[in-house]
Tab-separated table of C-alpha atoms and ligand atoms in Angstrom:
chain	number	residue	atom	x	y	z
A	1	UNK	CA	-58.118	-4.313	48.519
A	2	UNK	CA	-54.559	-4.810	47.181
A	3	UNK	CA	-53.743	-3.111	43.887
A	4	UNK	CA	-50.627	-3.872	41.886
A	5	UNK	CA	-49.486	-0.722	40.065
A	6	UNK	CA	-47.268	-1.244	37.017
A	7	UNK	CA	-45.296	1.279	35.004
A	8	UNK	CA	-43.614	-0.434	32.074
A	9	UNK	CA	-40.924	1.223	29.998
A	10	UNK	CA	-39.253	-0.276	26.944
A	11	UNK	CA	-36.577	-2.020	29.036
A	12	UNK	CA	-37.747	-1.379	32.587
A	13	UNK	CA	-40.701	-2.042	34.839
A	14	UNK	CA	-41.600	-0.349	38.123
A	15	UNK	CA	-44.177	-1.824	40.456
A	16	UNK	CA	-45.873	-1.205	43.789
A	17	UNK	CA	-48.528	-3.046	45.717
A	18	UNK	CA	-50.788	-0.621	47.554
A	19	UNK	CA	-53.175	-1.692	50.285
A	20	UNK	CA	-56.133	0.563	49.541
A	21	UNK	CA	-57.633	0.217	53.013
A	22	UNK	CA	-54.581	1.862	54.605
A	23	UNK	CA	-53.071	3.455	51.444
A	24	UNK	CA	-49.781	1.831	52.497
A	25	UNK	CA	-47.224	0.715	49.924
A	26	UNK	CA	-46.577	-2.843	51.053
A	27	UNK	CA	-43.756	-3.414	48.580
A	28	UNK	CA	-42.251	-1.865	45.513
A	29	UNK	CA	-39.607	-2.724	43.005
A	30	UNK	CA	-37.815	-2.115	39.791
A	31	UNK	CA	-36.846	-4.406	36.939
A	32	UNK	CA	-34.023	-3.098	34.769
A	33	UNK	CA	-32.551	-4.207	31.461
A	34	UNK	CA	-35.514	-6.257	30.208
A	35	UNK	CA	-34.500	-7.762	26.864
A	36	UNK	CA	-30.874	-6.745	27.460
A	37	UNK	CA	-28.034	-8.725	29.002
A	38	UNK	CA	-27.767	-8.186	32.763
A	39	UNK	CA	-31.496	-8.091	33.683
A	40	UNK	CA	-32.074	-7.349	37.354
A	41	UNK	CA	-35.076	-7.181	39.656
A	42	UNK	CA	-34.801	-5.241	42.923
A	43	UNK	CA	-37.672	-5.850	45.336
A	44	UNK	CA	-38.134	-3.591	48.356
A	45	UNK	CA	-40.282	-4.204	51.398
A	46	UNK	CA	-40.388	-1.443	54.034
A	47	UNK	CA	-38.169	-2.361	56.980
A	48	UNK	CA	-36.469	-5.273	55.179
A	49	UNK	CA	-33.286	-5.736	53.140
A	50	UNK	CA	-33.694	-5.487	49.376
A	51	UNK	CA	-34.222	-8.768	47.522
A	52	UNK	CA	-32.427	-8.956	44.180
A	53	UNK	CA	-33.065	-11.424	41.359
A	54	UNK	CA	-30.483	-11.485	38.599
A	55	UNK	CA	-31.421	-13.771	35.745
A	56	UNK	CA	-32.254	-13.437	32.062
A	57	UNK	CA	-35.486	-11.537	31.422
A	58	UNK	CA	-35.802	-11.513	27.652
A	59	UNK	CA	-39.411	-10.309	27.685
A	60	UNK	CA	-41.840	-8.260	29.818
A	61	UNK	CA	-43.741	-11.507	30.313
A	62	UNK	CA	-40.746	-13.069	32.037
A	63	UNK	CA	-40.204	-9.896	34.079
A	64	UNK	CA	-43.817	-9.982	35.312
A	65	UNK	CA	-43.468	-13.689	36.183
A	66	UNK	CA	-40.442	-12.851	38.327
A	67	UNK	CA	-42.285	-9.946	39.970
A	68	UNK	CA	-44.990	-12.483	40.880
A	69	UNK	CA	-42.283	-14.778	42.262
A	70	UNK	CA	-40.762	-11.948	44.334
A	71	UNK	CA	-44.024	-10.741	45.863
A	72	UNK	CA	-45.041	-14.281	46.823
A	73	UNK	CA	-41.543	-15.449	47.875
A	74	UNK	CA	-41.579	-17.292	51.204
A	75	UNK	CA	-38.863	-15.076	52.735
A	76	UNK	CA	-39.121	-11.788	50.878
A	77	UNK	CA	-42.714	-11.726	49.658
A	78	UNK	CA	-45.644	-9.763	51.049
A	79	UNK	CA	-48.533	-11.988	49.997
A	80	UNK	CA	-48.927	-15.761	49.989
A	81	UNK	CA	-50.461	-16.026	46.531
A	82	UNK	CA	-51.368	-13.751	43.614
A	83	UNK	CA	-55.003	-14.314	44.553
A	84	UNK	CA	-54.419	-11.605	47.144
A	85	UNK	CA	-54.028	-9.059	44.344
A	86	UNK	CA	-57.439	-7.714	43.417
A	87	UNK	CA	-56.552	-5.758	40.297
A	88	UNK	CA	-53.677	-4.280	38.325
A	89	UNK	CA	-53.424	-0.591	37.429
A	90	UNK	CA	-51.204	0.240	34.455
A	91	UNK	CA	-49.686	3.581	33.596
A	92	UNK	CA	-50.262	4.083	29.870
A	93	UNK	CA	-48.601	7.065	28.268
A	94	UNK	CA	-50.876	7.984	25.390
A	95	UNK	CA	-54.598	7.497	25.084
A	96	UNK	CA	-54.952	9.603	21.938
A	97	UNK	CA	-58.326	11.298	21.485
A	98	UNK	CA	-60.225	8.228	22.596
A	99	UNK	CA	-59.622	8.129	26.341
A	100	UNK	CA	-60.689	10.927	28.625
A	101	UNK	CA	-60.497	8.776	31.741
A	102	UNK	CA	-59.147	5.501	33.055
A	103	UNK	CA	-60.764	2.319	31.796
A	104	UNK	CA	-60.921	-1.436	32.454
A	105	UNK	CA	-58.872	-3.151	29.745
A	106	UNK	CA	-60.597	-5.319	27.142
A	107	UNK	CA	-59.695	-6.214	23.569
A	108	UNK	CA	-61.052	-2.879	22.224
A	109	UNK	CA	-58.982	-0.912	24.738
A	110	UNK	CA	-55.864	-2.855	23.785
A	111	UNK	CA	-56.548	-2.147	20.102
A	112	UNK	CA	-56.930	1.565	20.879
A	113	UNK	CA	-53.647	1.600	22.843
A	114	UNK	CA	-52.051	-0.048	19.816
A	115	UNK	CA	-53.533	2.617	17.532
A	116	UNK	CA	-51.660	5.201	19.642
A	117	UNK	CA	-48.224	3.616	19.052
A	118	UNK	CA	-47.357	6.436	16.619
A	119	UNK	CA	-48.203	9.054	19.247
A	120	UNK	CA	-46.248	7.358	22.031
A	121	UNK	CA	-43.670	5.258	20.171
A	122	UNK	CA	-41.344	4.683	23.128
A	123	UNK	CA	-43.940	4.009	25.806
A	124	UNK	CA	-47.218	2.665	24.423
A	125	UNK	CA	-45.773	-0.612	23.049
A	126	UNK	CA	-44.122	-1.303	26.423
A	127	UNK	CA	-47.306	-0.367	28.304
A	128	UNK	CA	-49.279	-2.842	26.188
A	129	UNK	CA	-46.644	-5.543	26.735
A	130	UNK	CA	-47.082	-5.017	30.495
A	131	UNK	CA	-50.848	-5.439	30.228
A	132	UNK	CA	-50.552	-8.587	28.128
A	133	UNK	CA	-47.933	-10.041	30.475
A	134	UNK	CA	-50.300	-9.531	33.422
A	135	UNK	CA	-53.189	-11.113	31.526
A	136	UNK	CA	-51.029	-14.213	31.064
A	137	UNK	CA	-49.533	-14.242	34.568
A	138	UNK	CA	-52.808	-13.497	36.386
A	139	UNK	CA	-55.653	-14.718	34.178
A	140	UNK	CA	-59.040	-13.271	35.066
A	141	UNK	CA	-57.730	-10.361	37.162
A	142	UNK	CA	-58.989	-6.970	36.031
A	143	UNK	CA	-56.409	-4.714	34.391
A	144	UNK	CA	-57.048	-0.974	34.330
A	145	UNK	CA	-55.339	1.482	31.964
A	146	UNK	CA	-54.628	4.914	33.453
A	147	UNK	CA	-53.550	7.351	30.759
A	148	UNK	CA	-51.050	10.149	31.221
A	149	UNK	CA	-53.035	12.127	28.663
A	150	UNK	CA	-56.530	11.784	30.200
A	151	UNK	CA	-56.359	14.901	32.351
A	152	UNK	CA	-55.382	17.090	29.382
A	153	UNK	CA	-58.430	15.861	27.488
A	154	UNK	CA	-60.421	18.317	29.602
A	155	UNK	CA	-59.021	21.158	27.478
A	156	UNK	CA	-61.366	23.031	25.150
A	157	UNK	CA	-60.494	23.354	21.440
A	158	UNK	CA	-59.200	26.911	21.922
A	159	UNK	CA	-56.518	25.421	24.190
A	160	UNK	CA	-55.800	22.110	22.477
A	161	UNK	CA	-55.885	23.134	18.799
A	162	UNK	CA	-52.649	24.075	17.038
A	163	UNK	CA	-52.934	26.838	14.452
A	164	UNK	CA	-51.938	24.491	11.636
A	165	UNK	CA	-54.070	23.072	8.790
A	166	UNK	CA	-57.142	21.288	10.146
A	167	UNK	CA	-56.422	18.212	8.043
A	168	UNK	CA	-53.557	17.241	10.390
A	169	UNK	CA	-55.944	17.104	13.322
A	170	UNK	CA	-58.477	15.130	11.304
A	171	UNK	CA	-56.045	12.730	9.660
A	172	UNK	CA	-53.392	12.280	12.343
A	173	UNK	CA	-54.874	13.568	15.630
A	174	UNK	CA	-52.305	16.394	15.809
A	175	UNK	CA	-53.416	18.442	18.838
A	176	UNK	CA	-52.222	19.253	22.311
A	177	UNK	CA	-52.717	16.425	24.817
A	178	UNK	CA	-50.515	17.248	27.805
A	179	UNK	CA	-48.661	14.699	29.938
A	180	UNK	CA	-48.000	14.098	33.659
A	181	UNK	CA	-51.817	13.970	33.731
A	182	UNK	CA	-51.941	11.513	36.611
A	183	UNK	CA	-49.799	13.857	38.690
A	184	UNK	CA	-51.749	17.007	37.774
A	185	UNK	CA	-55.011	15.224	38.488
A	186	UNK	CA	-53.826	13.902	41.866
A	187	UNK	CA	-52.220	17.146	43.055
A	188	UNK	CA	-55.026	19.457	41.921
A	189	UNK	CA	-57.664	17.338	43.660
A	190	UNK	CA	-55.527	17.020	46.780
A	191	UNK	CA	-55.143	20.828	46.798
A	192	UNK	CA	-58.905	21.307	46.623
A	193	UNK	CA	-59.251	18.890	49.536
A	194	UNK	CA	-56.637	20.331	51.871
A	195	UNK	CA	-57.244	23.978	51.010
A	196	UNK	CA	-60.977	23.453	51.559
A	197	UNK	CA	-61.853	24.922	48.145
A	198	UNK	CA	-65.156	24.511	46.315
A	199	UNK	CA	-64.608	21.352	44.212
A	200	UNK	CA	-66.820	22.777	41.436
A	201	UNK	CA	-65.174	26.172	41.006
A	202	UNK	CA	-61.647	25.974	42.465
A	203	UNK	CA	-59.001	27.547	40.211
A	204	UNK	CA	-55.792	25.596	40.731
A	205	UNK	CA	-52.330	25.874	39.201
A	206	UNK	CA	-50.054	22.830	39.497
A	207	UNK	CA	-46.339	23.264	38.785
A	208	UNK	CA	-44.953	19.742	38.267
A	209	UNK	CA	-41.250	20.578	38.189
A	210	UNK	CA	-39.046	17.520	37.859
A	211	UNK	CA	-36.635	16.290	35.265
A	212	UNK	CA	-39.647	16.504	32.987
A	213	UNK	CA	-41.686	19.570	33.842
A	214	UNK	CA	-45.166	20.830	33.084
A	215	UNK	CA	-47.807	23.169	34.453
A	216	UNK	CA	-51.558	22.762	34.465
A	217	UNK	CA	-54.465	25.059	35.131
A	218	UNK	CA	-57.765	23.542	36.170
A	219	UNK	CA	-61.155	24.809	37.224
A	220	UNK	CA	-63.230	22.486	39.384
A	221	UNK	CA	-60.750	19.687	38.687
A	222	UNK	CA	-61.152	19.992	34.888
A	223	UNK	CA	-58.041	20.873	32.905
A	224	UNK	CA	-58.214	24.295	31.261
A	225	UNK	CA	-54.698	24.192	29.877
A	226	UNK	CA	-51.455	22.312	30.340
A	227	UNK	CA	-48.012	23.066	29.003
A	228	UNK	CA	-46.968	19.861	27.215
A	229	UNK	CA	-48.408	19.276	23.762
A	230	UNK	CA	-48.613	16.520	21.159
A	231	UNK	CA	-45.477	15.202	22.861
A	232	UNK	CA	-43.793	16.055	26.177
A	233	UNK	CA	-41.374	18.376	24.345
A	234	UNK	CA	-43.565	21.474	24.478
A	235	UNK	CA	-43.678	23.988	27.310
A	236	UNK	CA	-41.211	24.508	30.125
A	237	UNK	CA	-37.432	24.263	30.060
A	238	UNK	CA	-36.629	20.791	31.474
A	239	UNK	CA	-33.609	18.699	32.421
A	240	UNK	CA	-32.782	17.788	28.815
A	241	UNK	CA	-35.854	19.010	26.856
A	242	UNK	CA	-35.940	22.448	25.301
A	243	UNK	CA	-39.628	23.141	25.880
A	244	UNK	CA	-41.060	25.831	23.568
A	245	UNK	CA	-38.827	26.856	20.672
A	246	UNK	CA	-39.464	28.457	17.304
A	247	UNK	CA	-40.035	25.383	15.079
A	248	UNK	CA	-37.987	27.069	12.332
A	249	UNK	CA	-34.910	26.357	14.490
A	250	UNK	CA	-35.184	22.723	13.394
A	251	UNK	CA	-34.817	23.544	9.698
A	252	UNK	CA	-32.092	26.107	10.416
A	253	UNK	CA	-29.929	23.650	12.387
A	254	UNK	CA	-30.594	20.865	9.855
A	255	UNK	CA	-29.287	23.112	7.101
A	256	UNK	CA	-26.324	24.434	9.066
A	257	UNK	CA	-25.160	21.091	10.442
A	258	UNK	CA	-26.349	18.688	7.742
A	259	UNK	CA	-28.529	16.872	10.265
A	260	UNK	CA	-31.882	15.171	9.732
A	261	UNK	CA	-35.113	16.337	11.389
A	262	UNK	CA	-35.005	13.241	13.613
A	263	UNK	CA	-31.478	14.047	14.740
A	264	UNK	CA	-32.380	17.622	15.652
A	265	UNK	CA	-35.513	16.475	17.473
A	266	UNK	CA	-33.356	14.068	19.401
A	267	UNK	CA	-31.154	17.023	20.402
A	268	UNK	CA	-34.223	19.024	21.493
A	269	UNK	CA	-35.423	16.070	23.600
A	270	UNK	CA	-32.194	14.705	25.029
A	271	UNK	CA	-29.444	17.326	24.805
A	272	UNK	CA	-31.236	20.584	25.465
A	273	UNK	CA	-32.940	22.058	28.544
A	274	UNK	CA	-30.639	23.098	31.387
A	275	UNK	CA	-28.223	20.389	30.213
A	276	UNK	CA	-27.844	22.003	26.802
A	277	UNK	CA	-27.926	25.567	28.091
A	278	UNK	CA	-24.934	24.831	30.333
A	279	UNK	CA	-22.977	23.052	27.617
A	280	UNK	CA	-23.586	19.701	29.288
A	281	UNK	CA	-22.870	20.390	32.965
A	282	UNK	CA	-25.838	18.249	34.028
A	283	UNK	CA	-29.542	17.609	33.562
A	284	UNK	CA	-29.882	17.504	37.355
A	285	UNK	CA	-30.988	20.824	38.806
A	286	UNK	CA	-28.910	20.235	41.938
A	287	UNK	CA	-25.725	20.212	39.860
A	288	UNK	CA	-26.846	23.329	38.010
A	289	UNK	CA	-27.467	25.092	41.333
A	290	UNK	CA	-23.997	24.146	42.588
A	291	UNK	CA	-22.389	25.334	39.349
A	292	UNK	CA	-24.298	28.633	39.585
A	293	UNK	CA	-23.202	29.086	43.203
A	294	UNK	CA	-19.627	28.529	42.035
A	295	UNK	CA	-19.997	31.377	39.570
A	296	UNK	CA	-20.802	29.534	36.325
A	297	UNK	CA	-22.670	32.158	34.277
A	298	UNK	CA	-24.456	29.686	31.982
A	299	UNK	CA	-25.747	27.723	34.968
A	300	UNK	CA	-27.021	30.968	36.469
A	301	UNK	CA	-28.776	31.864	33.198
A	302	UNK	CA	-30.245	28.351	32.862
A	303	UNK	CA	-31.780	28.563	36.338
A	304	UNK	CA	-33.066	32.078	35.705
A	305	UNK	CA	-34.555	31.018	32.372
A	306	UNK	CA	-36.177	27.932	33.922
A	307	UNK	CA	-37.826	29.976	36.677
A	308	UNK	CA	-38.810	32.739	34.250
A	309	UNK	CA	-40.519	30.234	31.941
A	310	UNK	CA	-42.392	28.673	34.879
A	311	UNK	CA	-43.580	32.130	35.949
A	312	UNK	CA	-44.610	33.082	32.386
A	313	UNK	CA	-46.791	29.978	32.160
A	314	UNK	CA	-48.279	30.712	35.588
A	315	UNK	CA	-49.149	34.240	34.444
A	316	UNK	CA	-50.680	32.961	31.230
A	317	UNK	CA	-52.710	30.321	33.029
A	318	UNK	CA	-53.955	32.726	35.666
A	319	UNK	CA	-55.299	34.780	32.746
A	320	UNK	CA	-56.744	31.606	31.174
A	321	UNK	CA	-58.681	30.953	34.407
A	322	UNK	CA	-59.324	34.660	35.098
A	323	UNK	CA	-57.942	34.149	38.597
A	324	UNK	CA	-56.293	31.585	40.824
A	325	UNK	CA	-57.173	30.192	44.260
A	326	UNK	CA	-54.220	27.968	44.835
A	327	UNK	CA	-50.726	27.367	43.426
A	328	UNK	CA	-49.096	23.961	44.040
A	329	UNK	CA	-45.491	22.864	43.607
A	330	UNK	CA	-44.659	19.203	43.112
A	331	UNK	CA	-42.035	16.720	41.738
A	332	UNK	CA	-38.252	16.760	42.321
A	333	UNK	CA	-37.536	20.469	41.903
A	334	UNK	CA	-40.968	21.649	43.058
A	335	UNK	CA	-40.750	19.607	46.258
A	336	UNK	CA	-37.130	20.391	47.087
A	337	UNK	CA	-36.126	23.760	45.745
A	338	UNK	CA	-37.390	26.562	47.989
A	339	UNK	CA	-35.592	29.220	45.924
A	340	UNK	CA	-37.519	28.364	42.755
A	341	UNK	CA	-40.810	28.438	44.685
A	342	UNK	CA	-39.970	31.790	46.251
A	343	UNK	CA	-38.805	33.427	43.001
A	344	UNK	CA	-41.762	32.211	40.922
A	345	UNK	CA	-44.281	33.347	43.536
A	346	UNK	CA	-42.789	36.642	44.669
A	347	UNK	CA	-40.452	37.971	41.987
A	348	UNK	CA	-42.997	37.342	39.234
A	349	UNK	CA	-46.438	36.883	40.814
A	350	UNK	CA	-45.952	39.277	43.701
A	351	UNK	CA	-48.130	41.882	41.931
A	352	UNK	CA	-51.105	39.587	42.602
A	353	UNK	CA	-50.398	39.648	46.313
A	354	UNK	CA	-48.820	36.159	46.392
A	355	UNK	CA	-46.561	35.991	49.455
A	356	UNK	CA	-44.345	33.158	50.662
A	357	UNK	CA	-43.670	32.566	54.357
A	358	UNK	CA	-39.918	31.835	54.404
A	359	UNK	CA	-40.083	29.654	57.473
A	360	UNK	CA	-42.925	27.536	56.074
A	361	UNK	CA	-41.149	27.388	52.709
A	362	UNK	CA	-38.023	25.934	54.317
A	363	UNK	CA	-39.317	22.406	53.767
A	364	UNK	CA	-38.848	19.434	51.444
A	365	UNK	CA	-41.123	16.705	50.225
A	366	UNK	CA	-44.066	17.055	52.585
A	367	UNK	CA	-47.582	18.438	52.248
A	368	UNK	CA	-47.437	21.971	53.528
A	369	UNK	CA	-48.951	25.418	53.122
A	370	UNK	CA	-45.995	27.678	52.293
A	371	UNK	CA	-47.754	31.007	51.648
A	372	UNK	CA	-47.983	33.735	54.262
A	373	UNK	CA	-51.244	34.303	56.104
A	374	UNK	CA	-51.815	37.566	54.220
A	375	UNK	CA	-51.099	36.055	50.790
A	376	UNK	CA	-54.002	36.567	48.357
A	377	UNK	CA	-53.404	33.072	46.955
A	378	UNK	CA	-52.691	29.894	48.910
A	379	UNK	CA	-49.437	28.237	47.883
A	380	UNK	CA	-48.749	24.587	48.735
A	381	UNK	CA	-45.958	22.115	48.494
A	382	UNK	CA	-47.809	18.905	47.610
A	383	UNK	CA	-45.758	15.776	46.864
A	384	UNK	CA	-47.206	13.986	43.886
A	385	UNK	CA	-48.201	10.331	44.104
A	386	UNK	CA	-48.907	8.983	40.655
A	387	UNK	CA	-48.936	5.364	41.828
A	388	UNK	CA	-51.595	6.083	44.440
A	389	UNK	CA	-53.713	7.890	41.835
A	390	UNK	CA	-53.401	4.905	39.476
A	391	UNK	CA	-54.428	2.604	42.341
A	392	UNK	CA	-57.350	4.880	43.287
A	393	UNK	CA	-58.697	4.904	39.713
A	394	UNK	CA	-58.231	1.133	39.517
A	395	UNK	CA	-60.072	0.548	42.787
A	396	UNK	CA	-62.946	2.787	41.735
A	397	UNK	CA	-63.359	1.022	38.402
A	398	UNK	CA	-63.166	-2.527	39.711
A	399	UNK	CA	-65.510	-1.812	42.606
A	400	UNK	CA	-67.950	-0.584	39.966
B	1	LIG	P1	-38.365	13.983	39.270
B	1	LIG	O1	-38.315	13.978	37.782
B	1	LIG	O2	-39.659	14.474	39.824
B	1	LIG	O3	-37.901	12.689	39.892
B	1	LIG	O4	-37.294	15.079	39.719
B	1	LIG	C1	-35.920	14.826	39.612
B	1	LIG	C2	-35.179	16.137	39.610
B	1	LIG	O5	-35.450	16.858	40.830
B	1	LIG	C3	-33.682	15.913	39.646
B	1	LIG	O6	-33.165	15.819	38.350
B	1	LIG	C4	-33.189	17.150	40.305
B	1	LIG	O7	-32.842	18.037	39.266
B	1	LIG	C5	-34.370	17.742	41.051
B	1	LIG	N1	-34.074	17.894	42.471
B	1	LIG	C6	-34.095	16.959	43.433
B	1	LIG	N2	-33.723	17.504	44.610
B	1	LIG	C7	-33.464	18.809	44.389
B	1	LIG	C8	-33.030	19.899	45.193
B	1	LIG	N3	-32.775	19.741	46.468
B	1	LIG	N4	-32.879	21.105	44.611
B	1	LIG	C9	-33.128	21.259	43.303
B	1	LIG	N5	-33.520	20.262	42.504
B	1	LIG	C10	-33.691	19.061	43.025
C-alpha cells in the first residue's frame, strides 16, 4: 500500500510517499512560497538528482496538482498514475476537544477542523486547504486527518485543566492540549517495543527536543501529561519560544514598552527562547553551543537553563507517573546532542540511579540504548518519524 503523507503550512507543503509493505520512503518533497512570488517545488527520489519545478503556485490546489505531476513524471516520478496511491494522510495541527485519534475525513470532520481555526490560526486553515486540494486532485481517495493534539487528549482533567474560571473551558475550550503528539505517540510506542516493556503498564518519558520542544509522560501508551498547553508556547525553553513564564510579564512589558498583548505574545513565540536569552545569537542550538564554547556567558546560561528546564519536567513527570521505565530522547537536539542527554540524565536524575554509558551515548540519529547496563532506567535515543506514524494511522483506518 502506498500512502501519500502531506504536511501543509500556510505557504509551504511537505510530502512523502511511503510504501507501507517495506516502510520505505519512495520519494519526498517540499513546495515553498505557495501564494507568494517565486513558488518552487523540490522533488527528491532516493539515489536520483532533485527535480525542481518553478512556476506560479497561487493556491494549495495548484501546489498539489504539481506534486501529482512530479510523482507521476515520466523521468522523475515514482509511480505511473495517481491510482497507485491508496490514501492520503494529513498532518492537522489542532483537533480541539473533538478528536482523540486519527479519523477518515468527511464533511463533518472538515467542519470540525474549521471550528478549530481559532485554536490553530496559522496551521488549521492550511491543513484544511491541503485536504480539499487532495479531494479535488484525487477524487474518491480516502483522506485521513492525523492530529498533533490527539495524543495529549489522553490527559486526565487534573493534568489538562488550567486553574482559571471554568467558563473559559466551557465557552472557548481553554485547556491544555499538547503538541508534537504524533512524535510522542510514535516514540513512546517504539520504546515499548524495543525495550520489551509491558504495553499496558510501561511508564515512558519522551523528550522531543528540537527547535520546538516538549516532553510527554505516558503509561501504557496513554498520555499522562505533556508540556505544551493550549498553544505550543507552554513548557520548555525552545529555539525562539519562551516556554513557561509568569503571565503577568505580558502586562508588565506592555505597560513598560507601550506594546499590545499581541506584540508581546509575538515576542514570546518568535524572539525568546535561547535566541532571546542570548540577545539574538541564534535559535539554532549548534550556534549556541559554539558561542558557549567561545566563552559567551549568555549562551552558557541559555544552554544550562534549557537543560535544567528539561530535567525539571522529567522530575515532575516521573512523580506524575510514580516511576519511570524508560526515558527517550528525540528530534534535532535530542538525537544529536550527547551533552544534553548526559546532563539531564546524570546531573539531575542521577539520584534515581539513571546512568549513561558514554560510549553508547556517543551517537547521532539512530535507534540506540544509551544507558549503562546497571542503570535503573533504560535510556534510548529514538529518532522520531512523524510521517511514518501518519502513514501507519492512515493505513490502519483505510484497511478498516
Ligand atoms: P528539529 O526541530 O527537530 O528539526 O531540530 C532542529 C534543531 O536541532 C536545530 O535548530 C538545532 O538547534 C538542533 N541540532 C541539530 N543538530 C544538533 C547538534 N549536533 N547539537 C545540538 N543541536 C543540534
